[in-house]
Tab-separated table of C-alpha atoms and ligand atoms in Angstrom:
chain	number	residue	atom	x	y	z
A	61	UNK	CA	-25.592	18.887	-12.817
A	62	UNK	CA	-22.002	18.643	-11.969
A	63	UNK	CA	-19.791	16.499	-14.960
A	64	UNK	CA	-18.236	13.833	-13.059
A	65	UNK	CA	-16.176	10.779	-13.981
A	66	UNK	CA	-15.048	7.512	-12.701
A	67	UNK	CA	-12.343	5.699	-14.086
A	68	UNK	CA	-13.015	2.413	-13.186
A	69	UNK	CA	-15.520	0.000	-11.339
A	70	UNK	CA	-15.714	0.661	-7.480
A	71	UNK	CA	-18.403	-0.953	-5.035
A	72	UNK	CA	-21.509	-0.070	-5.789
A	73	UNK	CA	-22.400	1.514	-2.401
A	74	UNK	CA	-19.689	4.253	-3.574
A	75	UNK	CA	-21.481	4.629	-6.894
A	76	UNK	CA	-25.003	4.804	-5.288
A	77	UNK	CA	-23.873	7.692	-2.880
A	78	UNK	CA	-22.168	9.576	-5.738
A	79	UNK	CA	-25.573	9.164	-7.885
A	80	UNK	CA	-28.006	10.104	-4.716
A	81	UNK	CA	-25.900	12.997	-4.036
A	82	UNK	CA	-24.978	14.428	-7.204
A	83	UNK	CA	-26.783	12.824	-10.104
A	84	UNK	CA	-25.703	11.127	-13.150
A	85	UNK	CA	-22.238	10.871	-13.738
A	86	UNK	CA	-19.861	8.991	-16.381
A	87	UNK	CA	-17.823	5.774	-15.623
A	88	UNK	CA	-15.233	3.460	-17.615
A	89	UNK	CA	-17.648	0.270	-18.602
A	90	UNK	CA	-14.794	-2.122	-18.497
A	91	UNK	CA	-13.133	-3.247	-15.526
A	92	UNK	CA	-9.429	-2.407	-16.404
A	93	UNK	CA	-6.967	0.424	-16.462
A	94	UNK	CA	-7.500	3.188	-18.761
A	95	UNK	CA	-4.756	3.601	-21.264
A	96	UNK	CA	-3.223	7.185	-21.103
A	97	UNK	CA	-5.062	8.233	-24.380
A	98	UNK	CA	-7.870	7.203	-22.807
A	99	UNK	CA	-7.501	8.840	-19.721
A	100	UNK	CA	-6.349	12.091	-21.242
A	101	UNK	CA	-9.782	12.005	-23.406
A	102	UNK	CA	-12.286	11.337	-20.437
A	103	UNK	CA	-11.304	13.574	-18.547
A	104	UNK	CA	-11.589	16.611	-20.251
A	105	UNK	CA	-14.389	19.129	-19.782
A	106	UNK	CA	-14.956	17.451	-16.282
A	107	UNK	CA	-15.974	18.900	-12.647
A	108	UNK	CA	-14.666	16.436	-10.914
A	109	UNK	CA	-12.575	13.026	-11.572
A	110	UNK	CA	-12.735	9.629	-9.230
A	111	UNK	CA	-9.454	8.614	-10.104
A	112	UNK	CA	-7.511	5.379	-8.823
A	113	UNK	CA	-4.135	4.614	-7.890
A	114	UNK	CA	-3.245	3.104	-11.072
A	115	UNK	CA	-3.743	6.583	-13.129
A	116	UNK	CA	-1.252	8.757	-13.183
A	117	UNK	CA	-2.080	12.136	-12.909
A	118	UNK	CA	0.394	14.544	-13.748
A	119	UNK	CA	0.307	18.125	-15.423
A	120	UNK	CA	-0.829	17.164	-19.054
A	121	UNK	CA	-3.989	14.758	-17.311
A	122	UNK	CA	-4.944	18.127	-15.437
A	123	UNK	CA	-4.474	20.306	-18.547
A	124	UNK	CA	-6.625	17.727	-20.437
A	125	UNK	CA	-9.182	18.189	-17.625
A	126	UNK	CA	-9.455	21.526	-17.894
A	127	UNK	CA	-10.116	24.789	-16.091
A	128	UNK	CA	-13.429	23.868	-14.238
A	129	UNK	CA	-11.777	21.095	-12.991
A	130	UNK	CA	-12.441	21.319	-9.145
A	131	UNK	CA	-10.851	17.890	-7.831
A	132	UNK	CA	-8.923	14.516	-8.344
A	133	UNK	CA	-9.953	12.517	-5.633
A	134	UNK	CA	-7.879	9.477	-5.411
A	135	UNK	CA	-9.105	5.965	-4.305
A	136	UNK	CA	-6.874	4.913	-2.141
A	137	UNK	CA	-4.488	6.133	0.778
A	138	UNK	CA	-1.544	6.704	-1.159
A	139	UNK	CA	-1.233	9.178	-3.850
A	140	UNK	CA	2.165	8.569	-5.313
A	141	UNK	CA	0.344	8.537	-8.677
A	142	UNK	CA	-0.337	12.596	-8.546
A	143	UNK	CA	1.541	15.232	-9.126
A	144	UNK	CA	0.354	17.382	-6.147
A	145	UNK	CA	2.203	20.154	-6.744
A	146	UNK	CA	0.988	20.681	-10.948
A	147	UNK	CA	-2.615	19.650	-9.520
A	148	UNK	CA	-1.733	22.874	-6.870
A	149	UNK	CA	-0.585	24.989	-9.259
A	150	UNK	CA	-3.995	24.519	-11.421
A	151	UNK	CA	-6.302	24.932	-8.411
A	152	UNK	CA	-7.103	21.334	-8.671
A	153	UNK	CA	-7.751	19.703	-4.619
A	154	UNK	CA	-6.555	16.355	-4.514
A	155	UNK	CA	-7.814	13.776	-1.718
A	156	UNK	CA	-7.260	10.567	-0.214
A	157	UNK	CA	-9.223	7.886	1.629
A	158	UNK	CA	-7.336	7.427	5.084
A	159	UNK	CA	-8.024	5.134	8.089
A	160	UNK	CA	-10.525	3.335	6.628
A	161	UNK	CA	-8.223	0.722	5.603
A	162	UNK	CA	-5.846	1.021	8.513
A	163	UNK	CA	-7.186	-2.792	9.579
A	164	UNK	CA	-7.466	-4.421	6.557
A	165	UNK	CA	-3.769	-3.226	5.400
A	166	UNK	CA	-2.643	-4.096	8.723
A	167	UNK	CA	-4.114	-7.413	8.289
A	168	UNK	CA	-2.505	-8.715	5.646
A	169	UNK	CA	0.960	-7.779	6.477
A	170	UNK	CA	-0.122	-10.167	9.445
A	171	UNK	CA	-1.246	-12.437	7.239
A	172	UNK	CA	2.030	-12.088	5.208
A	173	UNK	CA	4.124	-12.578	8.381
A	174	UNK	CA	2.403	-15.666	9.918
A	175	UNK	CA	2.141	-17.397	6.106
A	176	UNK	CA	5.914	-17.142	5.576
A	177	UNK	CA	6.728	-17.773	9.227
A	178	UNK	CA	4.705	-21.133	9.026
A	179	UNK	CA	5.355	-21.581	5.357
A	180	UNK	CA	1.672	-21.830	4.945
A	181	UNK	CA	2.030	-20.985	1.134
A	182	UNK	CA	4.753	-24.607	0.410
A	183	UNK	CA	2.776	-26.617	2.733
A	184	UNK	CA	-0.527	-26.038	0.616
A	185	UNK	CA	1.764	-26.799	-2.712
A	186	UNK	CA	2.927	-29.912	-1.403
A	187	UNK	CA	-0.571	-31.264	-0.558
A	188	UNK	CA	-2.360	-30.173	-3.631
A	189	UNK	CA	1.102	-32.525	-5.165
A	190	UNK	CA	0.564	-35.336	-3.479
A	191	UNK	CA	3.801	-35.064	-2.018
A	192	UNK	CA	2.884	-34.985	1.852
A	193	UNK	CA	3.888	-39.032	2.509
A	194	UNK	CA	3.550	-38.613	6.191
A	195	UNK	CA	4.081	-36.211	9.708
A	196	UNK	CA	8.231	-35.986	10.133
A	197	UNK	CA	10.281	-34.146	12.335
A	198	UNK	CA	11.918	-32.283	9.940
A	199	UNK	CA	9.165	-30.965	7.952
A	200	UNK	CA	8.562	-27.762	6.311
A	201	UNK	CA	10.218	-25.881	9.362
A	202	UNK	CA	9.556	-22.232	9.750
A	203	UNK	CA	9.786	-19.600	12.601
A	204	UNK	CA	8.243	-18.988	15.818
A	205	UNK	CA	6.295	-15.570	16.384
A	206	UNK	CA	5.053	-15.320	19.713
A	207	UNK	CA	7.305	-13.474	21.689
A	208	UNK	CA	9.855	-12.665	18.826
A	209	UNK	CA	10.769	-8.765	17.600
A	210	UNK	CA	8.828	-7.161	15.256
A	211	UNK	CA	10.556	-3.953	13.466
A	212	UNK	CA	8.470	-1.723	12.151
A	213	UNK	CA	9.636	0.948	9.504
A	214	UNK	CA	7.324	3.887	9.163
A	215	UNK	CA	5.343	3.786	12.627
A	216	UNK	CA	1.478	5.803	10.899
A	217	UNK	CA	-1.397	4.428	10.889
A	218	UNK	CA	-1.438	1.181	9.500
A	219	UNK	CA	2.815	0.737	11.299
A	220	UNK	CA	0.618	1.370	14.298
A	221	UNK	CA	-1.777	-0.894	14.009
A	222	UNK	CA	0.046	-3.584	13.116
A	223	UNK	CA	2.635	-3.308	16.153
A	224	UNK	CA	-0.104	-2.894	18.733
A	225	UNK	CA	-1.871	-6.317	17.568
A	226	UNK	CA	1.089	-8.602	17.564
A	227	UNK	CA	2.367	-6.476	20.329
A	228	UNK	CA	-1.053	-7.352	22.513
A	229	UNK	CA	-1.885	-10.754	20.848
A	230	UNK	CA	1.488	-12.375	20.403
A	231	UNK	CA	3.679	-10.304	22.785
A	232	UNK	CA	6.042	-9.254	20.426
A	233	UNK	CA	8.478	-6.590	21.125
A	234	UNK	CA	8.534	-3.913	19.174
A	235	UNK	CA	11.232	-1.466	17.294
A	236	UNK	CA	9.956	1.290	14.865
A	237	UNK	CA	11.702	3.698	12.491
A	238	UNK	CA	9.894	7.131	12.193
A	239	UNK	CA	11.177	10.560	11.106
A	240	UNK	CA	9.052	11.644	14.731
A	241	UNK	CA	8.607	9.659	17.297
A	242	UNK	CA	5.385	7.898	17.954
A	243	UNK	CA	4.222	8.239	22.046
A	244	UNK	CA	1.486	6.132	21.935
A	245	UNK	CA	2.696	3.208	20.581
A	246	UNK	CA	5.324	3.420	23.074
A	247	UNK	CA	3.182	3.989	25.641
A	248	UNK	CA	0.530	1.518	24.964
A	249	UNK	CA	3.333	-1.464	23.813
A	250	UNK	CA	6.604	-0.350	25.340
A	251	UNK	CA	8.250	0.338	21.493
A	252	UNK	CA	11.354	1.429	21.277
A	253	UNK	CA	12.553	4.094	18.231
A	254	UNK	CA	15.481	2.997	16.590
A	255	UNK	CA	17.945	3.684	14.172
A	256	UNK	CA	17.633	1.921	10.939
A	257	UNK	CA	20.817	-0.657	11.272
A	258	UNK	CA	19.757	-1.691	14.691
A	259	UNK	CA	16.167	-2.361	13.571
A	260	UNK	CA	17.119	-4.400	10.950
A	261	UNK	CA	19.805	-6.427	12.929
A	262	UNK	CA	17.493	-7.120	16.215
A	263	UNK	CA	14.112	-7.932	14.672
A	264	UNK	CA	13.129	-11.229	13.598
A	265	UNK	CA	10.024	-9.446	11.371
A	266	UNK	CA	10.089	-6.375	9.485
A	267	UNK	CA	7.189	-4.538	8.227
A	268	UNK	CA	7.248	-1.920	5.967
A	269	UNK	CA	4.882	0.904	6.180
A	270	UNK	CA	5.834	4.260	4.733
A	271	UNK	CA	4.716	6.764	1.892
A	272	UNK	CA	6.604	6.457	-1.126
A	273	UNK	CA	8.784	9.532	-1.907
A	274	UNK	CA	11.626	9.986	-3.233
A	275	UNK	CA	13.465	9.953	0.307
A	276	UNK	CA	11.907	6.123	0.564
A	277	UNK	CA	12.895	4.963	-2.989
A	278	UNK	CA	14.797	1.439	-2.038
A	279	UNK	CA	14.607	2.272	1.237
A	280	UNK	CA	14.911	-1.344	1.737
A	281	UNK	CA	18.251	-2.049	0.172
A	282	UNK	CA	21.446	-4.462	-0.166
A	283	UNK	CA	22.841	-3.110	2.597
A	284	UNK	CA	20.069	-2.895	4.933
A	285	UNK	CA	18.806	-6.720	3.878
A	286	UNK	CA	22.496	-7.340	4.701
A	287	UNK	CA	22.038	-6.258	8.167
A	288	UNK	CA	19.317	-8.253	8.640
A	289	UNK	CA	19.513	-11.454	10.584
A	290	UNK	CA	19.347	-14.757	8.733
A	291	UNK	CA	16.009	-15.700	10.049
A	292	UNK	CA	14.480	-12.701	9.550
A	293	UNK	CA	11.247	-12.335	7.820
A	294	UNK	CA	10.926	-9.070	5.018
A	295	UNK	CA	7.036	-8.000	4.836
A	296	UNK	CA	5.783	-4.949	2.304
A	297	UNK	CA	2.214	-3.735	2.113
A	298	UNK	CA	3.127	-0.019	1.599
A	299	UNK	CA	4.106	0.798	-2.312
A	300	UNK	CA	6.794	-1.417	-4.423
A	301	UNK	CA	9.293	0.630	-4.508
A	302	UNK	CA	10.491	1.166	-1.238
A	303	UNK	CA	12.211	-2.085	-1.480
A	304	UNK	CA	14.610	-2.840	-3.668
A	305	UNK	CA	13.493	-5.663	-5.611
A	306	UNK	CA	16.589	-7.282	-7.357
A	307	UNK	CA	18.737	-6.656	-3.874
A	308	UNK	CA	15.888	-8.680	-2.493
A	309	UNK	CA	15.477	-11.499	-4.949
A	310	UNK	CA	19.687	-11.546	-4.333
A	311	UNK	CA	19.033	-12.178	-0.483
A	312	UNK	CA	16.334	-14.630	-0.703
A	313	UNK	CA	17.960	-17.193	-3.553
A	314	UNK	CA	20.969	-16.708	-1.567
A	315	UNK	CA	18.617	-17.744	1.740
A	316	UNK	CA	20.400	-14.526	3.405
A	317	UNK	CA	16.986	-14.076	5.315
A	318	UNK	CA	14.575	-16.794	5.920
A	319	UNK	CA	11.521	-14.972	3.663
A	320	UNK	CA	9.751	-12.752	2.350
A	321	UNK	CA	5.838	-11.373	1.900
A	322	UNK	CA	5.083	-8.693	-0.528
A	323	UNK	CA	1.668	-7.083	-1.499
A	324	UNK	CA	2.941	-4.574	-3.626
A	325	UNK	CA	5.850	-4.132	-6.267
A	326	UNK	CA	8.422	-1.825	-8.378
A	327	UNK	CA	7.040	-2.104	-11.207
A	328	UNK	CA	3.702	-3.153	-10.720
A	329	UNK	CA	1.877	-5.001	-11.904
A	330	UNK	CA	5.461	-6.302	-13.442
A	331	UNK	CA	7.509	-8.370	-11.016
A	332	UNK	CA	11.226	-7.935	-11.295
A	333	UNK	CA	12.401	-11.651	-12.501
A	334	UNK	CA	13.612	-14.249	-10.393
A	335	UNK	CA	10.892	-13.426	-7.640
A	336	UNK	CA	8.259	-15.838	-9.078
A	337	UNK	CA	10.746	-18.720	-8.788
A	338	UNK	CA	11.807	-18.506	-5.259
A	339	UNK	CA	10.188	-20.929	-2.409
A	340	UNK	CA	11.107	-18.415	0.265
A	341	UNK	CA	8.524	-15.517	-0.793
A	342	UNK	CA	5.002	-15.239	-0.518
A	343	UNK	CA	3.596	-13.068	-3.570
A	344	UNK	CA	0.238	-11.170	-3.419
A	345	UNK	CA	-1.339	-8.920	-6.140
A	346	UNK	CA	-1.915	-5.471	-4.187
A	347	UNK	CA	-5.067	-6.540	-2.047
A	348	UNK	CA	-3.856	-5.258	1.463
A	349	UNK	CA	-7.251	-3.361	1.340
A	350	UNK	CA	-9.205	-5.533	-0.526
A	351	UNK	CA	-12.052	-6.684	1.461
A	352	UNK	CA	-15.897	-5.545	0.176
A	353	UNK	CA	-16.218	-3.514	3.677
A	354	UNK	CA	-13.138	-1.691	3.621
A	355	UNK	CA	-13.105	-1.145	-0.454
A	356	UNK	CA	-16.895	0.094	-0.001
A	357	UNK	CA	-15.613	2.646	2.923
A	358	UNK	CA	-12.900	3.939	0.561
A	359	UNK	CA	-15.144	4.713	-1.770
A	360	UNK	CA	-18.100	6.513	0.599
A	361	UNK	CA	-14.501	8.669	0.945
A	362	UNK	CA	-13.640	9.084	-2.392
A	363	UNK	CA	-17.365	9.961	-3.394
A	364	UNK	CA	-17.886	13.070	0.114
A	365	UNK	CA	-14.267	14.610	-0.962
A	366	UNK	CA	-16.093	15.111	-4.287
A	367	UNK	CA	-19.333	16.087	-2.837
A	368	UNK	CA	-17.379	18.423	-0.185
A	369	UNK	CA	-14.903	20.057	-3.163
A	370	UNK	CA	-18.274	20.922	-5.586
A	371	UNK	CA	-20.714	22.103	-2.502
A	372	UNK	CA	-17.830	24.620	-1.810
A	373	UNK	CA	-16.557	22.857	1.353
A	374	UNK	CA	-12.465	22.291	1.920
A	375	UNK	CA	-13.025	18.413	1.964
A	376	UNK	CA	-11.545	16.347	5.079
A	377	UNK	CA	-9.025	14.463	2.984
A	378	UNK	CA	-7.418	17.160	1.246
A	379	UNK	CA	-3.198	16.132	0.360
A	380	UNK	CA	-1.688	19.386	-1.659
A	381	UNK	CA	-3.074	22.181	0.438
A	382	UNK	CA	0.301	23.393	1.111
A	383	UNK	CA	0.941	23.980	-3.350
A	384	UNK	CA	-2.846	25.164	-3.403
A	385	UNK	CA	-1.637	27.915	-0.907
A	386	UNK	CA	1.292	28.361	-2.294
A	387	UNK	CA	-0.529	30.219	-6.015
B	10	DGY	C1	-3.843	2.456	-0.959
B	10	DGY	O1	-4.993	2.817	-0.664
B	10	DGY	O2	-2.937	3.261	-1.115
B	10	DGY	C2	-3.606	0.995	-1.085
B	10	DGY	O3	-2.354	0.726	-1.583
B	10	DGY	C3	-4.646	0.329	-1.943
B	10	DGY	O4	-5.781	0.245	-1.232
């Protein structure tokens, strides 16, 4: 029986599979993040490690894991937490759990955009007060959406998806940044590829959805946020960071755009300070994909790239072929 282990509670559907399919495995009993001594110990000796975007796996994780190690398959879309090209160089596959939470990521940057537009977050803090003493004019003003210019930087999956629903459900127009160019989204809502400065000075909502790299570090910047216009509203459901966190705490508190949404930060799960005391930022604990269906879908992923890797099959989510080729 193959030595597998989990490093951390996932829905049990995923756990189910992994036990129907390839018996009895091992999995961290408390719901938390493994320390790194912890980590570095669990793993070793093992076939095969379920590992989550909070672990990071570099070179010394892998060498703790060991020669038989087959695969580190990741439980999420992103894998900024691996060092593909060590786990390459050790023969170790590395995979990913893609499209499955296209929607649900998509969803909430939505949901980011329309709570900050209609100030959804300071209207609920002012009832719970007691501080709502009657309907005025002037109240709790925010920004219309229908019809307004969404921007969206890093046109994938999830970019996709969320341009082609408020493109078809709120007729927004739509710009996109993208090292290629992305047909159909043009095709299908008319989108327009543009440089970065004109995104950011024509769009009244800006999504972020790229990979983070090195190329994307603060992608989002002082400069850029300076481009932006005042009414503008910032959204970020793809990794921390791509957006420059102090730079963006500077705009806000100086009300040099109207708001801000994040679901994901620099230093996570550390915000940089000044964030929590702004009014013009809505602030949500990295749970673009966290609904039971899409979480349990992940992990049916995460569970057949291990499956795949130990029956001797290339699995479908494979992220470091090119450094496994490259030994
Ligand atoms: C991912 O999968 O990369 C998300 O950030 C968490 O679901």
């Amino acid at each position: 029986m193959p030595n597998i282990y989990v490093t951390r509670k996932i829905p049990q559907g995923a756990l189910d599979l992994l036990k129907e399919k390839l018996g009895e495995f091992e999995i961290n009993p408390d719901d938390r993040v493994l320390t790194r001594e912890e980590l570095l110990e669990k793993v070793k000796g093992r076939d095969a490690v379920l590992c989550l975007l909070t672990d990071k796996i570099d070179g010394e994780v892998l060498d703790a894991a060991g020669k038989n190690c087959k695969i580190f398959s990741n439980y999420a879309v992103g894998f900024n937490n691996i060092d593909l090209k060590a786990a390459g160089e050790r023969g170790v596959m590395i995979t990913n759990t893609p499209g499955v939470l296209d929607d649900a990521t998509a969803d909430m940057a939505i949901t980011l955009m329309f709570a900050m537009a209609r100030r959804v977050v300071e209207s609920d803090t002012m009832m719970r007060q007691e501080k709502f003493t009657g309907w005025g004019p002037m109240l709790l003003l925010g920004q219309d959406i229908t019809g307004k210019t969404l921007g969206i930087v890093g046109a994938g999956r999830i970019g996709e998806n969320v341009a082609k629903k408020m493109a078809h459900g709120f007729g927004m127009k739509i710009l996109y940044t993208d090292l290629k160019g992305n047909e159909t989204l043009e095709k299908e809502t008319g989108a327009k590829k543009v440089d970065m400065e004109t995104l950011c000075r024509e769009s009244d909502f800006i999504s972020v959805h790229v990979n983070y790299y090195p190329e994307t570090h603060h992608l989002i910047n002082e400069k850029n946020l300076s481009w932006m216009k005042k009414t503008a509203i910032l959204v970020n459901t793809s990794r921390g960071p791509v957006v420059d966190e102090v730079a963006l705490v500077e705009a806000l508190k100086a009300e040099r755009i109207f708001g801000a949404g994040l679901d994901v930060f620099e230093d996570e799960p550390k915000m940089k300070p000044g964030l929590k005391d702004l009014h013009n930022i809505i602030l949500a604990p990295h749970v673009g994909s966290a609904t039971t269906g899409t979480r349990t879908n992940m992990g049916l992923i995460a569970v057949q790239n291990i499956v795949d890797v130990l029956s001797g099959k290339e699995p479908q989510y494979l992220v470091n072929k090119e450094f496994l080729n490259a030994r």
